[in-house]
mmCIF file of C-alpha atoms in Angstrom:
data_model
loop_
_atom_site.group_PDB
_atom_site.id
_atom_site.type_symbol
_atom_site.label_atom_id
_atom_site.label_comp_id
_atom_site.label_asym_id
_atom_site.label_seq_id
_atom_site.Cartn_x
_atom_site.Cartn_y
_atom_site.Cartn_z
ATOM 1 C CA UNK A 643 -48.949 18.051 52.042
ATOM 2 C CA UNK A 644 -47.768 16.578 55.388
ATOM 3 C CA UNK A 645 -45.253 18.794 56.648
ATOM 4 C CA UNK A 646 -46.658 20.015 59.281
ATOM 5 C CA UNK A 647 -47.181 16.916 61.008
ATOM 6 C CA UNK A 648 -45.615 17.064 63.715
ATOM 7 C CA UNK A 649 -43.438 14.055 63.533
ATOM 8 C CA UNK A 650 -42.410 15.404 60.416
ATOM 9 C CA UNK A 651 -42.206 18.744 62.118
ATOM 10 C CA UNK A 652 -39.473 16.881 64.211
ATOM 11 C CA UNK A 653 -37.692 14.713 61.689
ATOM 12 C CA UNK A 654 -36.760 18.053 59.682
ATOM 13 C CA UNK A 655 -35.782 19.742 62.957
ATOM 14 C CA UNK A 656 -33.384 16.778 64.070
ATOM 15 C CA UNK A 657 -32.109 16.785 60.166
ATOM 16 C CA UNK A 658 -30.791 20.571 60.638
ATOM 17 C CA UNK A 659 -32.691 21.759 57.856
ATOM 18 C CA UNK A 660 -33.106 25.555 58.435
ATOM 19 C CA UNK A 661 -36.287 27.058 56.631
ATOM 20 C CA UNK A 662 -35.135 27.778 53.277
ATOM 21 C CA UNK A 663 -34.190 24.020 53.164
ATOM 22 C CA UNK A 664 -37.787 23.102 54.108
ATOM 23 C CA UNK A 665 -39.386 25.472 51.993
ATOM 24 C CA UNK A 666 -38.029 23.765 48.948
ATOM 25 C CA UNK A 667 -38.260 20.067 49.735
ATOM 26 C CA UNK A 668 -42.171 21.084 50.261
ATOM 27 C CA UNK A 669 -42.146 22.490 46.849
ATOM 28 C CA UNK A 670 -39.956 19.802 45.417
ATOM 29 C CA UNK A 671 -42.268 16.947 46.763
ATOM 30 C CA UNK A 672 -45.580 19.411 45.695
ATOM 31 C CA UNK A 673 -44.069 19.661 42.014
ATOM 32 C CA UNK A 674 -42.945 16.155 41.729
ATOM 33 C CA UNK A 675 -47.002 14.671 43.234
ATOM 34 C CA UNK A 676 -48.377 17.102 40.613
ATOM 35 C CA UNK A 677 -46.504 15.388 37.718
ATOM 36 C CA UNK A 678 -46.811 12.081 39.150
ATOM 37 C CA UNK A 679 -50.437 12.352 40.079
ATOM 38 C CA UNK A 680 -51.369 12.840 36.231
ATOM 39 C CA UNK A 681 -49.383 10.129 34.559
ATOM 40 C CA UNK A 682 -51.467 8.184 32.861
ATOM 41 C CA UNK A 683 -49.831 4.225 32.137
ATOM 42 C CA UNK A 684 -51.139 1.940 29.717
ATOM 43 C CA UNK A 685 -53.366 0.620 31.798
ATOM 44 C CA UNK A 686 -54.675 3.783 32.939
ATOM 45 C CA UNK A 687 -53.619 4.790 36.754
ATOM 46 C CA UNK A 688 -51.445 2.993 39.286
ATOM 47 C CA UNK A 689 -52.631 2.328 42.331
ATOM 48 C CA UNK A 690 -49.647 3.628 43.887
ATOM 49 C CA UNK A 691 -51.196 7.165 42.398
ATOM 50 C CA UNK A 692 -53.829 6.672 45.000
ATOM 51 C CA UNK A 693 -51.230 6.758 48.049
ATOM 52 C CA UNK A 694 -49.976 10.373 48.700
ATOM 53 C CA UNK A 695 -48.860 9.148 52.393
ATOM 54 C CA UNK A 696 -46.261 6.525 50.576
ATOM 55 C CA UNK A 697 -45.159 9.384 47.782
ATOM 56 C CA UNK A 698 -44.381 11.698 50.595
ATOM 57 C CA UNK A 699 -42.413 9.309 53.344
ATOM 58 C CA UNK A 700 -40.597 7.873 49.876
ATOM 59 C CA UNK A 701 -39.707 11.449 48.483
ATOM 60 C CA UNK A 702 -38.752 12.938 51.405
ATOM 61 C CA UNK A 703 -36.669 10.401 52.835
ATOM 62 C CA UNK A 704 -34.520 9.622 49.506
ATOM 63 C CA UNK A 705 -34.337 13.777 49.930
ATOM 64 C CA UNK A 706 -33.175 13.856 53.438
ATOM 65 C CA UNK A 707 -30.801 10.814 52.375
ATOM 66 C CA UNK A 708 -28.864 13.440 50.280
ATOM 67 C CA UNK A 709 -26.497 16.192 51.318
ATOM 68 C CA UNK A 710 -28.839 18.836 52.361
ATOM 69 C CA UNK A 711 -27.456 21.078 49.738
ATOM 70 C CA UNK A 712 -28.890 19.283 46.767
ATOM 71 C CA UNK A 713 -32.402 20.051 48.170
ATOM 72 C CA UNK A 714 -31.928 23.478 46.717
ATOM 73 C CA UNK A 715 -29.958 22.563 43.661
ATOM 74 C CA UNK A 716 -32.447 20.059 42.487
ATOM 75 C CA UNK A 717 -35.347 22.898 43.281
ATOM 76 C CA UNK A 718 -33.630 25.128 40.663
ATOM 77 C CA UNK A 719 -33.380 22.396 38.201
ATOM 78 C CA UNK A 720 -37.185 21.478 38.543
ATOM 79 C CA UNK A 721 -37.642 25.610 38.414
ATOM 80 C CA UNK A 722 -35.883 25.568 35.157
ATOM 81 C CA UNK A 723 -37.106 22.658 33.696
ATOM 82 C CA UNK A 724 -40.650 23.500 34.328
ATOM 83 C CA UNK A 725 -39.851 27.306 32.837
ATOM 84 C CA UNK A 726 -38.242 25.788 29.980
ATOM 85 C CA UNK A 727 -41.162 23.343 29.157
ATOM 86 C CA UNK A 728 -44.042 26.261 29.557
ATOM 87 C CA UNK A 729 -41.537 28.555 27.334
ATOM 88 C CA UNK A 730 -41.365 26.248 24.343
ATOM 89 C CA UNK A 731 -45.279 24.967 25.142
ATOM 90 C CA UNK A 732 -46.311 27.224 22.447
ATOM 91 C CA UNK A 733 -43.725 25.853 20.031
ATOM 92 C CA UNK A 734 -44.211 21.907 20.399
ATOM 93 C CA UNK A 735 -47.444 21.727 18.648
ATOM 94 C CA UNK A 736 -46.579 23.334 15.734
ATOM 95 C CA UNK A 737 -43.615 20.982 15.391
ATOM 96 C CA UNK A 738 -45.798 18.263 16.050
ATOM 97 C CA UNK A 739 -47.503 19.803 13.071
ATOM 98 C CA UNK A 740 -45.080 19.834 10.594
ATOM 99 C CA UNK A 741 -44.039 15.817 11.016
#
């Protein structure tokens, strides 16, 4: 999205995160537009859905606000989650189904 900006460049270099650390809060804010990007409200889509610039300064900063080790440790959750939900995707409308 915008991390190579390079103000952003800089904030994550002043922050101490070393690569790994970057590599996952750029997947981590990548998964989390995805799912946001698609919601679909009541009355249809937000306008904040139309401002990536906003997700991305909000996301990353309530990341960077965190000890840097939850970056990766909320990565693997989203990793499992997301493997969990495609692993029972084939089960869900069958149960749907049956109620």
């Amino acid at each position: 999205m915008f991390f190579n900006m390079p103000a952003v460049e800089k904030l994550l270099e002043d922050k101490g995160l070393a690569h790994a650390e970057i590599s996952a809060l750029r997947e981590l804010v990548q998964l989390e537009w995805v799912h946001f990007d698609t919601v679909q409200g009541m009355s249809g889509r937000a306008a904040c859905q139309d401002d990536a610039v906003g997700f991305f300064v909000h996301r990353v900063a309530q990341y960077l606000s965190f000890p840097r080790e939850s970056i990766m440790a909320v990565r693997e959750f989203f990793r499992a989650s997301l493997s969990w939900l495609c692993a029972m995707a084939w089960w869900l409308p069958i149960r749907r189904a049956a109620t």
